[in-house]
Amino acid sequence: MAQQQRSTPGVPKVTRLPLMGAYSNRGSEASKDQRFVNIFPETRKVEQLENTKIFLNKRPGLSVYKDFGTGEGRGAIYFNNKFYVAVGNTLYEDGVTPISKITFTGSTGHVGLLLGNSSTLGDYLFVTEGTNAWIINTSGTVTQILDSSIHSITLTAAGSGYTNGTYALSFTGGGGTGAAGTYTVSGNVVTSISLTSEGSGYTSTPTIGFPSGGGTGATAGCSINAIPFPHIPVPIFIDGYIALAKGSDVYTCDVDNPTKWTASNFLSAEMFPDPIVALSRQNNQAVVLGHNSIEFFYDAANAAGSPLSRNDSTTIQMGCAAPYAVIGNEKYIFYVSQSDSGGRAAWLLDGFQPKKVSDEYIERILDAEVDMSDCRGFGVRTKGHLFYVLNLKTSGRTLVYDSDEKLWHEWSSNSAGNHAVFQCDYMADNSTGAAHLLHSSNGTLYKLDVNCYTDGTDQINVELITNRYDMDTYHRKFMHSCKIVGDRYSTANSINLQWTNDDYQNWSNVKQISLTDDFPAFQRLGVFRRRAFKITHNSDNPLRLESLEVEYTEGDT
């Protein structure tokens, strides 16, 4: 490994210290070692010059799009040229004044929002809280999907002696009300029946009667809608089907009809004996994530039962630790794994091949999270980078993986000047080139705005902590100056600089350095053997840094 050239003792030397790096934390705590908070690294390689430029950029801020009420942010999506936002116990449709569309039974927890398409219904929005489900069509009409309505009726005997015509069926028993239908008689026999109202409240199949027309012997049967309640509120759409998971089973609706669910349309993901915790989709495969395994299913167009069949050769023997942080985005699925071997890791699934993107340092942070089931995650592309954002609620930290640079950094929200877990849990895209993020608790939908340098009215606390520099020797060094290499600004903008010589235990006083100067620097930084730096920035301004240029003299001992 190439080492930095040692300086000659007593002779001043100028060198540039890189700010870019990877996490190398010795534990899960945030008080020591390299850290990037609200600032992310990027590289620009010019192959013709065999040169790579390195920058560190302040993350985009949040500008308010609209307040959708008070309560927990539970989900957001863009459908039919409108945002739909789940806040508290209400699903709102965007408007000059947000319109309440659905009232949920609960006010907390994840709400599944999924775009679907049907050859008969057209585009629709599927909504589920796990114990209830609805669809919303492009006219804004809401239809609740019940597990107590009549799914279908079937003529089993035509009878005889009926007077030709069309009559009303009768439905008796079953514990429900409202079911209705008609039957048609031709040639003195019943030739067809039709369900005109599905009713509700049925716990068993009612008896169907043919009370008019004067004949005898006609019979019919019926079935009750079989949408699985309760289910995991993470639906997927594949080839005209909505799929939902319950226990170890995956259920699908009738093709092109998300309101109709046949009881036999399910499959069991039982290659490993673990329950399903989440669903996702990778290309044309349904990805079934269990507690300790991942299985893939494809649309085999089976004539009976589930249309899906297992892709046996692709099963992965590790499962999902964070059900609501499984992110299907562009060509990847990002998830946090767990297995029988213990410990957690972050992975990108590309096709059927998982690739681990966390290292031992990030995994120390993941392992320290007490409750992964409460974690939230989303993917967002901004400023030319595809970020996977993982909110660790009990740890109070937000890890962000940059799939382009293959590096980690952190985002945070400002809590009285301190870092707190990033306060947005859900992302919606309206195809304008900027993602919109839903706040976790105040009901506000924000635009992730590259031209905004605050989070609403809160300053973004940028913090960059370096690893320890010793210039490849434990000899004492006398630092004469430290210059900030980065962009120069025409209006007031500054950073705060501190350093530590005792392994992050104590920090120097804050030195403010103006970035409007031609020569942004601080002089006479004292003596050290090993030194780390901290750069902070918390103003309504952009920030882009490259490195620290230091001048120092090495001592003899």
Coordinates of C-alpha atoms in Angstrom, one line a residue:
M1 CA 0.0 0.0 0.0
A2 CA 1.4 3.4 -1.0
Q3 CA 2.3 5.6 2.0
Q4 CA 2.6 9.3 2.3
Q5 CA 6.2 10.5 1.9
R6 CA 7.7 11.5 5.2
S7 CA 8.7 15.1 5.7
T8 CA 12.2 16.2 6.8
P9 CA 12.2 17.1 10.4
G10 CA 12.4 20.9 11.0
V11 CA 11.4 21.7 7.4
P12 CA 7.8 23.0 6.8
K13 CA 5.7 20.9 4.5
V14 CA 2.4 21.5 2.8
T15 CA 0.0 18.6 2.1
R16 CA -3.6 18.1 1.4
L17 CA -5.6 15.9 3.7
P18 CA -8.6 14.1 2.0
L19 CA -12.0 14.6 3.5
M20 CA -13.6 11.7 1.6
G21 CA -13.4 8.3 3.2
A22 CA -15.4 5.3 4.5
Y23 CA -16.8 4.7 7.9
S24 CA -14.3 3.0 10.3
N25 CA -16.1 3.3 13.6
R26 CA -14.8 1.0 16.3
G27 CA -18.3 0.5 17.7
S28 CA -21.9 1.6 17.1
E29 CA -21.6 5.0 18.9
A30 CA -21.4 8.2 16.9
S31 CA -18.8 10.0 19.0
K32 CA -15.6 8.7 17.5
D33 CA -14.1 8.1 14.1
Q34 CA -15.0 9.2 10.6
R35 CA -18.5 10.4 10.0
F36 CA -20.4 12.3 7.3
V37 CA -23.8 13.8 8.4
N38 CA -25.9 15.7 5.8
I39 CA -22.9 15.8 3.5
F40 CA -22.2 13.2 0.9
P41 CA -19.0 12.4 -1.2
E42 CA -18.9 12.3 -4.9
T43 CA -16.1 11.7 -7.4
R44 CA -15.5 13.0 -10.9
K45 CA -13.0 10.9 -12.8
V46 CA -11.6 12.2 -16.1
E47 CA -10.1 9.2 -17.7
Q48 CA -8.3 11.2 -20.4
L49 CA -6.3 12.9 -17.7
E50 CA -6.1 10.0 -15.3
N51 CA -7.4 12.3 -12.7
T52 CA -10.2 12.0 -10.1
K53 CA -11.8 15.1 -8.4
I54 CA -13.3 14.5 -5.0
F55 CA -16.1 16.7 -3.6
L56 CA -18.3 16.6 -0.5
N57 CA -21.7 18.2 -1.0
K58 CA -24.4 19.3 1.4
R59 CA -27.5 17.3 0.9
P60 CA -30.6 18.9 -0.6
G61 CA -33.0 20.6 1.8
L62 CA -36.8 20.3 2.3
S63 CA -39.2 23.0 1.0
V64 CA -42.8 22.7 2.1
Y65 CA -45.3 21.4 -0.5
K66 CA -48.4 21.1 1.6
D67 CA -49.7 20.4 5.1
F68 CA -52.0 17.4 5.0
G69 CA -53.1 17.4 8.7
T70 CA -51.8 16.2 12.0
G71 CA -50.7 12.7 12.7
E72 CA -48.2 10.0 11.9
G73 CA -47.1 10.0 8.3
R74 CA -48.0 6.5 7.1
G75 CA -47.5 6.5 3.3
A76 CA -47.5 8.7 0.2
I77 CA -47.9 8.1 -3.6
Y78 CA -48.6 10.0 -6.8
F79 CA -51.7 8.7 -8.7
N80 CA -53.8 10.3 -11.4
N81 CA -51.9 13.6 -11.3
K82 CA -52.5 13.9 -7.6
F83 CA -50.6 13.1 -4.4
Y84 CA -52.3 10.7 -2.0
V85 CA -51.0 10.9 1.5
A86 CA -51.8 8.8 4.6
V87 CA -51.7 10.8 7.8
G88 CA -53.0 9.5 11.1
N89 CA -56.3 7.8 10.4
T90 CA -57.0 9.4 7.1
L91 CA -56.0 9.0 3.4
Y92 CA -56.0 12.5 1.8
E93 CA -56.2 13.4 -1.9
D94 CA -54.3 16.4 -2.9
G95 CA -56.3 19.6 -3.7
V96 CA -56.4 23.3 -2.9
T97 CA -57.7 21.9 0.4
P98 CA -56.8 18.2 0.9
I99 CA -59.8 15.9 0.5
S100 CA -60.4 13.1 3.0
K101 CA -60.9 9.9 0.9
I102 CA -60.6 7.0 3.4
T103 CA -60.9 6.7 7.2
F104 CA -58.7 4.0 8.6
T105 CA -59.4 2.0 11.7
G106 CA -56.0 2.8 13.2
S107 CA -53.9 6.0 13.2
T108 CA -50.4 4.4 13.3
G109 CA -48.4 2.0 11.3
H110 CA -47.5 1.5 7.7
V111 CA -50.2 1.9 5.0
G112 CA -49.6 0.1 1.7
L113 CA -50.2 2.3 -1.4
L114 CA -49.8 0.7 -4.8
L115 CA -50.5 1.6 -8.4
G116 CA -52.4 -1.0 -10.4
N117 CA -53.9 -1.4 -13.9
S118 CA -56.8 -3.5 -15.1
S119 CA -58.1 -4.1 -18.6
T120 CA -61.6 -3.5 -17.2
L121 CA -61.1 -1.0 -14.5
G122 CA -58.2 1.0 -16.0
D123 CA -55.6 2.6 -13.7
Y124 CA -56.4 2.4 -10.0
L125 CA -54.8 2.9 -6.6
F126 CA -54.8 0.0 -4.2
V127 CA -54.8 1.0 -0.5
T128 CA -54.4 -1.3 2.5
E129 CA -53.7 -1.0 6.2
G130 CA -53.6 -4.7 6.7
T131 CA -57.0 -5.2 8.2
N132 CA -59.0 -3.3 5.5
A133 CA -58.4 -2.6 1.8
W134 CA -59.8 -0.3 -0.9
I135 CA -59.3 0.8 -4.4
I136 CA -59.6 4.3 -5.9
N137 CA -60.2 4.7 -9.6
T138 CA -59.3 7.6 -11.8
S139 CA -62.7 9.2 -11.1
G140 CA -61.8 9.3 -7.4
T141 CA -64.4 6.7 -6.5
V142 CA -63.5 4.6 -3.4
T143 CA -64.5 1.0 -3.3
Q144 CA -63.9 -1.0 -0.1
I145 CA -62.8 -4.6 -0.6
L146 CA -64.6 -6.9 1.9
D147 CA -64.1 -10.4 3.1
S148 CA -67.8 -10.7 3.9
S149 CA -69.3 -10.0 0.5
I150 CA -70.5 -12.4 -2.1
H151 CA -67.6 -13.2 -4.5
S152 CA -69.6 -15.1 -7.2
I153 CA -72.7 -17.2 -7.9
T154 CA -73.0 -20.3 -10.0
L155 CA -76.0 -22.0 -11.5
T156 CA -76.0 -25.7 -10.6
A157 CA -79.4 -26.9 -11.9
A158 CA -81.7 -25.3 -14.5
G159 CA -85.0 -26.6 -13.1
S160 CA -88.1 -26.8 -15.2
G161 CA -91.6 -25.4 -15.6
Y162 CA -90.6 -21.7 -15.3
T163 CA -92.3 -19.0 -17.2
N164 CA -89.9 -17.2 -19.5
G165 CA -88.6 -13.9 -18.3
T166 CA -86.1 -12.2 -15.9
Y167 CA -86.7 -12.4 -12.1
A168 CA -85.0 -11.5 -8.8
L169 CA -83.0 -14.1 -6.9
S170 CA -83.4 -14.4 -3.1
F171 CA -80.5 -14.7 -0.6
T172 CA -81.3 -16.1 2.8
G173 CA -79.0 -16.9 5.8
G174 CA -75.3 -16.5 6.0
G175 CA -75.4 -13.6 8.5
G176 CA -75.2 -10.8 5.9
T177 CA -77.4 -8.5 4.0
G178 CA -77.6 -6.7 0.7
A179 CA -76.8 -9.4 -1.8
A180 CA -79.0 -9.4 -4.9
G181 CA -79.1 -10.9 -8.3
T182 CA -81.3 -11.9 -11.2
Y183 CA -82.1 -15.1 -13.2
T184 CA -83.2 -15.4 -16.7
V185 CA -85.6 -18.1 -17.9
S186 CA -85.8 -19.2 -21.5
G187 CA -87.5 -22.4 -22.8
N188 CA -89.0 -22.8 -19.3
V189 CA -85.6 -23.4 -17.7
V190 CA -83.2 -21.1 -15.9
T191 CA -80.4 -20.3 -18.4
S192 CA -78.4 -17.8 -16.5
I193 CA -78.0 -15.9 -13.3
S194 CA -76.2 -12.6 -12.5
L195 CA -74.9 -11.1 -9.3
T196 CA -76.0 -7.4 -9.1
S197 CA -75.1 -6.6 -5.5
E198 CA -72.4 -8.3 -3.4
G199 CA -73.8 -7.3 0.0
S200 CA -71.7 -7.5 3.2
G201 CA -71.5 -9.1 6.6
Y202 CA -71.7 -12.7 5.4
T203 CA -69.8 -15.2 7.5
S204 CA -71.1 -18.2 5.6
T205 CA -72.6 -18.8 2.2
P206 CA -76.3 -17.9 2.0
T207 CA -79.0 -20.0 0.3
I208 CA -80.0 -18.8 -3.2
G209 CA -83.6 -19.1 -4.2
F210 CA -85.6 -18.8 -7.4
P211 CA -89.0 -17.5 -6.0
S212 CA -90.7 -16.4 -9.2
G213 CA -91.7 -17.9 -12.5
G214 CA -93.6 -20.8 -11.2
G215 CA -91.1 -23.6 -11.8
T216 CA -89.1 -26.0 -9.6
G217 CA -85.7 -27.5 -9.3
A218 CA -83.4 -24.6 -10.1
T219 CA -80.4 -24.4 -7.7
A220 CA -77.4 -22.2 -7.4
G221 CA -74.3 -21.9 -5.2
C222 CA -72.1 -19.0 -4.2
S223 CA -68.8 -18.2 -2.6
I224 CA -67.7 -15.4 -0.2
N225 CA -64.9 -13.0 -1.2
A226 CA -61.6 -14.3 0.2
I227 CA -59.2 -11.4 0.5
P228 CA -56.9 -12.4 3.3
F229 CA -57.3 -10.3 6.5
P230 CA -55.2 -9.5 8.3
H231 CA -52.3 -9.4 5.9
I232 CA -48.9 -7.6 5.7
P233 CA -49.7 -4.2 4.3
V234 CA -47.0 -4.4 1.6
P235 CA -48.8 -5.3 -1.7
I236 CA -47.2 -5.9 -5.0
F237 CA -48.7 -5.8 -8.6
I238 CA -47.7 -8.4 -11.2
D239 CA -49.3 -9.1 -14.6
G240 CA -52.8 -7.9 -13.6
Y241 CA -52.7 -9.4 -10.1
I242 CA -52.5 -7.8 -6.7
A243 CA -50.5 -10.0 -4.3
L244 CA -50.8 -10.0 -0.5
A245 CA -49.0 -12.1 2.1
K246 CA -50.4 -13.7 5.2
G247 CA -48.4 -16.1 7.4
S248 CA -46.5 -18.3 4.9
D249 CA -48.9 -17.8 2.1
V250 CA -49.2 -15.4 -0.9
Y251 CA -52.7 -14.6 -2.1
T252 CA -53.6 -13.1 -5.5
C253 CA -56.8 -11.4 -6.6
D254 CA -58.7 -12.5 -9.7
V255 CA -56.9 -11.3 -12.8
D256 CA -57.7 -7.7 -13.6
N257 CA -60.1 -7.4 -10.7
P258 CA -58.5 -6.2 -7.4
T259 CA -61.9 -6.3 -5.6
K260 CA -62.4 -10.1 -6.2
W261 CA -60.4 -12.7 -4.4
T262 CA -60.9 -16.5 -4.9
A263 CA -60.2 -18.6 -1.8
S264 CA -58.1 -21.1 -3.8
N265 CA -55.8 -18.5 -5.4
F266 CA -52.8 -18.7 -3.0
L267 CA -49.5 -20.4 -2.8
S268 CA -47.3 -21.3 0.2
A269 CA -43.7 -20.1 0.4
E270 CA -42.5 -23.1 2.4
M271 CA -39.1 -24.0 1.2
F272 CA -37.9 -22.8 4.6
P273 CA -40.2 -22.8 7.6
D274 CA -40.3 -19.0 8.3
P275 CA -43.1 -16.6 8.0
I276 CA -43.3 -14.0 5.2
V277 CA -42.5 -10.5 6.4
A278 CA -42.5 -8.5 3.1
L279 CA -43.1 -8.6 -0.6
S280 CA -41.3 -6.9 -3.4
R281 CA -40.9 -7.2 -7.2
Q282 CA -37.8 -7.7 -9.3
N283 CA -38.4 -7.4 -13.0
N284 CA -41.1 -10.0 -13.7
Q285 CA -40.6 -11.9 -10.5
A286 CA -42.5 -11.7 -7.2
V287 CA -39.9 -11.6 -4.4
V288 CA -41.2 -13.1 -1.2
L289 CA -39.0 -12.1 1.8
G290 CA -39.3 -14.3 4.9
H291 CA -37.8 -14.0 8.3
N292 CA -34.8 -16.2 7.3
S293 CA -35.2 -16.8 3.5
I294 CA -36.1 -15.2 0.2
E295 CA -38.0 -17.0 -2.6
F296 CA -38.8 -15.9 -6.1
F297 CA -42.1 -16.6 -8.0
Y298 CA -43.1 -16.0 -11.6
D299 CA -46.4 -15.8 -13.4
A300 CA -46.8 -19.4 -14.8
A301 CA -50.5 -18.7 -15.8
N302 CA -51.6 -21.8 -13.8
A303 CA -55.2 -22.8 -14.7
A304 CA -56.1 -23.5 -11.1
G305 CA -55.0 -22.0 -7.8
S306 CA -52.3 -19.3 -7.7
P307 CA -51.0 -18.1 -11.1
L308 CA -47.6 -18.0 -9.5
S309 CA -45.0 -20.7 -9.4
R310 CA -41.7 -20.9 -7.5
N311 CA -38.4 -20.4 -9.2
D312 CA -36.7 -23.2 -7.2
S313 CA -33.1 -22.5 -8.2
T314 CA -33.0 -18.9 -7.0
T315 CA -33.9 -19.2 -3.3
I316 CA -31.6 -17.3 -0.9
Q317 CA -31.0 -18.6 2.6
M318 CA -31.2 -15.3 4.4
G319 CA -34.2 -13.2 5.3
C320 CA -35.4 -9.7 5.9
A321 CA -34.9 -7.8 9.2
A322 CA -36.8 -4.6 8.3
P323 CA -40.1 -5.3 6.5
Y324 CA -40.8 -1.6 5.9
A325 CA -37.4 -0.8 4.6
V326 CA -37.5 -3.1 1.6
I327 CA -36.9 -0.7 -1.3
G328 CA -37.6 -1.8 -4.9
N329 CA -36.0 1.1 -6.9
E330 CA -34.8 1.2 -10.5
K331 CA -33.1 -2.1 -11.1
Y332 CA -32.4 -3.1 -7.5
I333 CA -34.0 -4.2 -4.3
F334 CA -32.4 -2.8 -1.2
Y335 CA -33.0 -4.6 2.1
V336 CA -31.5 -5.3 5.5
S337 CA -30.9 -9.0 6.0
Q338 CA -30.8 -11.4 8.9
S339 CA -30.2 -15.2 9.1
D340 CA -29.7 -18.1 11.4
S341 CA -26.0 -17.1 11.7
G342 CA -26.9 -13.9 13.5
G343 CA -26.2 -10.3 12.8
R344 CA -27.5 -8.0 10.1
A345 CA -26.2 -6.6 6.8
A346 CA -27.4 -4.4 4.0
W347 CA -27.8 -5.9 0.5
L348 CA -28.7 -4.9 -3.1
L349 CA -30.5 -7.6 -5.0
D350 CA -29.7 -7.3 -8.7
G351 CA -31.7 -9.9 -10.6
F352 CA -31.3 -13.1 -8.5
Q353 CA -27.9 -12.1 -7.2
P354 CA -27.6 -10.4 -3.8
K355 CA -24.6 -8.2 -3.3
K356 CA -23.6 -7.1 0.2
V357 CA -23.2 -3.3 0.4
S358 CA -22.5 -2.9 4.1
D359 CA -19.2 -3.6 5.7
E360 CA -18.3 -4.5 9.3
Y361 CA -18.5 -0.8 10.3
I362 CA -22.0 -0.2 9.0
E363 CA -23.1 -3.6 10.4
R364 CA -22.1 -2.6 13.9
I365 CA -24.6 0.2 13.6
L366 CA -27.3 -2.0 12.2
D367 CA -26.7 -4.6 14.9
A368 CA -27.1 -2.0 17.6
E369 CA -30.7 -1.1 16.4
V370 CA -33.1 -2.5 19.0
D371 CA -36.3 -2.8 16.9
M372 CA -35.7 -3.3 13.1
S373 CA -39.5 -3.9 12.6
D374 CA -40.1 -0.1 13.2
C375 CA -37.4 1.0 10.7
R376 CA -38.5 2.8 7.6
G377 CA -36.7 3.2 4.3
F378 CA -37.1 4.7 0.9
G379 CA -35.0 5.2 -2.3
V380 CA -34.6 8.6 -3.9
R381 CA -32.5 9.9 -6.8
T382 CA -31.3 13.5 -6.3
K383 CA -28.3 15.5 -7.5
G384 CA -27.3 12.7 -9.8
H385 CA -27.1 10.1 -7.0
L386 CA -29.4 7.1 -6.1
F387 CA -29.7 7.1 -2.3
Y388 CA -31.2 4.4 -0.2
V389 CA -32.3 6.0 3.1
L390 CA -32.7 3.8 6.2
N391 CA -34.2 5.4 9.3
L392 CA -33.1 3.5 12.5
K393 CA -35.7 4.8 14.9
T394 CA -34.5 3.6 18.2
S395 CA -30.8 4.4 17.5
G396 CA -31.9 7.9 16.3
R397 CA -29.7 7.6 13.2
T398 CA -30.3 7.6 9.4
L399 CA -27.9 5.6 7.3
V400 CA -27.8 6.5 3.6
Y401 CA -26.2 4.3 0.9
D402 CA -25.1 5.9 -2.3
S403 CA -25.4 3.2 -5.0
D404 CA -23.4 5.3 -7.5
E405 CA -20.4 6.0 -5.3
K406 CA -20.8 2.8 -3.3
L407 CA -20.3 4.8 -0.1
W408 CA -22.3 5.4 3.1
H409 CA -23.1 8.7 4.8
E410 CA -25.9 9.9 7.2
W411 CA -28.8 12.3 7.1
S412 CA -30.3 13.9 10.2
S413 CA -33.0 16.3 11.2
N414 CA -32.3 19.2 13.5
S415 CA -33.5 18.7 17.1
A416 CA -32.6 21.7 19.1
G417 CA -29.2 21.9 17.4
N418 CA -28.5 18.1 17.7
H419 CA -28.8 15.3 15.2
A420 CA -32.0 13.3 15.3
V421 CA -33.2 10.5 13.0
F422 CA -34.3 12.0 9.6
Q423 CA -37.9 12.9 10.0
C424 CA -39.2 11.7 6.6
D425 CA -40.2 8.1 6.1
Y426 CA -41.9 7.9 2.7
M427 CA -41.2 9.2 -0.8
A428 CA -43.5 10.0 -3.7
D429 CA -42.5 11.0 -7.2
N430 CA -44.6 13.3 -9.4
S431 CA -42.2 13.0 -12.4
T432 CA -41.0 16.6 -12.1
G433 CA -37.4 15.7 -11.4
A434 CA -37.7 16.2 -7.6
A435 CA -38.9 13.6 -5.0
H436 CA -41.5 14.5 -2.3
L437 CA -41.0 13.3 1.2
L438 CA -43.6 12.8 3.9
H439 CA -42.8 13.8 7.4
S440 CA -43.1 11.1 10.0
S441 CA -45.2 13.1 12.5
N442 CA -46.4 16.5 11.4
G443 CA -48.4 15.6 8.3
T444 CA -46.3 17.8 5.9
L445 CA -45.3 16.7 2.5
Y446 CA -42.0 18.3 1.4
K447 CA -40.2 18.7 -1.8
L448 CA -36.6 17.4 -1.7
D449 CA -35.2 20.6 -3.2
V450 CA -31.7 21.0 -4.6
N451 CA -32.1 24.7 -4.4
C452 CA -33.1 24.7 -0.7
Y453 CA -30.5 24.6 2.1
T454 CA -32.8 24.2 5.1
D455 CA -35.4 21.7 6.2
G456 CA -38.4 24.0 6.2
T457 CA -37.5 26.5 8.9
D458 CA -34.8 24.3 10.5
Q459 CA -31.2 24.6 9.7
I460 CA -29.5 21.5 8.3
N461 CA -26.7 20.5 10.7
V462 CA -23.8 19.4 8.5
E463 CA -21.0 17.6 10.4
L464 CA -17.9 16.0 8.9
I465 CA -15.5 14.2 11.2
T466 CA -12.3 12.9 9.8
N467 CA -10.2 9.9 10.7
R468 CA -7.0 10.7 12.6
Y469 CA -4.0 12.0 10.6
D470 CA -0.5 11.4 11.8
M471 CA 1.5 11.9 8.5
D472 CA 2.8 8.4 8.9
T473 CA 4.8 9.1 12.0
Y474 CA 4.2 9.3 15.7
H475 CA 6.7 12.3 15.9
R476 CA 5.3 15.5 17.1
K477 CA 4.0 17.9 14.4
F478 CA 3.6 21.6 14.6
M479 CA 0.7 22.8 12.4
H480 CA 1.1 26.3 11.1
S481 CA -2.1 26.7 9.1
C482 CA -5.1 24.8 7.9
K483 CA -6.9 26.0 4.7
I484 CA -10.3 25.0 3.6
V485 CA -10.2 23.8 -0.1
G486 CA -13.7 24.2 -1.6
D487 CA -16.1 26.5 -3.3
R488 CA -15.9 30.2 -2.7
Y489 CA -19.1 32.1 -2.2
S490 CA -20.1 35.7 -2.9
T491 CA -22.5 36.1 0.0
A492 CA -21.8 35.4 3.7
N493 CA -21.1 31.7 4.3
S494 CA -18.7 30.0 6.7
I495 CA -17.8 26.7 8.3
N496 CA -16.7 25.9 11.9
L497 CA -13.5 24.1 12.4
Q498 CA -12.4 22.1 15.4
W499 CA -9.7 19.4 16.1
T500 CA -8.9 16.8 18.6
N501 CA -5.5 15.4 19.6
D502 CA -6.7 12.8 22.1
D503 CA -8.7 10.3 20.1
Y504 CA -12.0 12.3 20.0
Q505 CA -12.2 12.8 23.7
N506 CA -11.8 16.6 23.7
W507 CA -12.2 19.1 21.0
S508 CA -10.6 22.5 20.5
N509 CA -12.6 25.7 20.6
V510 CA -14.7 26.5 17.5
K511 CA -12.8 28.4 14.8
Q512 CA -15.1 30.1 12.3
I513 CA -13.7 30.4 8.8
S514 CA -15.3 32.5 6.1
L515 CA -15.8 30.9 2.7
T516 CA -16.1 34.3 1.0
D517 CA -12.4 34.9 1.5
D518 CA -9.8 34.2 -1.2
F519 CA -7.7 32.4 1.5
P520 CA -10.1 30.6 3.9
A521 CA -7.7 29.4 6.6
F522 CA -6.8 29.4 10.3
Q523 CA -3.3 29.9 11.6
R524 CA -1.3 28.4 14.4
L525 CA -3.0 25.2 15.3
G526 CA -0.5 23.9 17.8
V527 CA 1.3 20.7 18.3
F528 CA 0.0 17.1 17.9
R529 CA 1.0 13.5 17.2
R530 CA -2.3 12.3 15.8
R531 CA -5.1 14.7 14.9
A532 CA -8.7 14.5 13.6
F533 CA -10.8 17.4 12.4
K534 CA -14.5 18.3 12.7
I535 CA -16.1 20.6 10.2
T536 CA -19.7 21.9 10.9
H537 CA -22.0 24.1 8.9
N538 CA -25.6 25.1 9.8
S539 CA -26.6 28.1 7.7
D540 CA -29.0 28.7 4.9
N541 CA -26.3 28.3 2.3
P542 CA -24.8 25.7 -0.1
L543 CA -21.6 23.9 0.8
R544 CA -19.1 22.0 -1.3
L545 CA -15.7 21.0 0.0
E546 CA -12.7 19.2 -1.4
S547 CA -9.9 18.8 1.2
L548 CA -7.9 20.4 3.9
E549 CA -4.5 21.9 3.0
V550 CA -2.2 22.0 6.0
E551 CA 1.2 23.3 6.5
Y552 CA 3.2 21.7 9.3
T553 CA 6.7 20.9 10.5
E554 CA 7.7 17.5 11.9
G555 CA 9.7 17.4 15.1
D556 CA 12.5 15.1 16.0
T557 CA 10.6 13.0 18.6

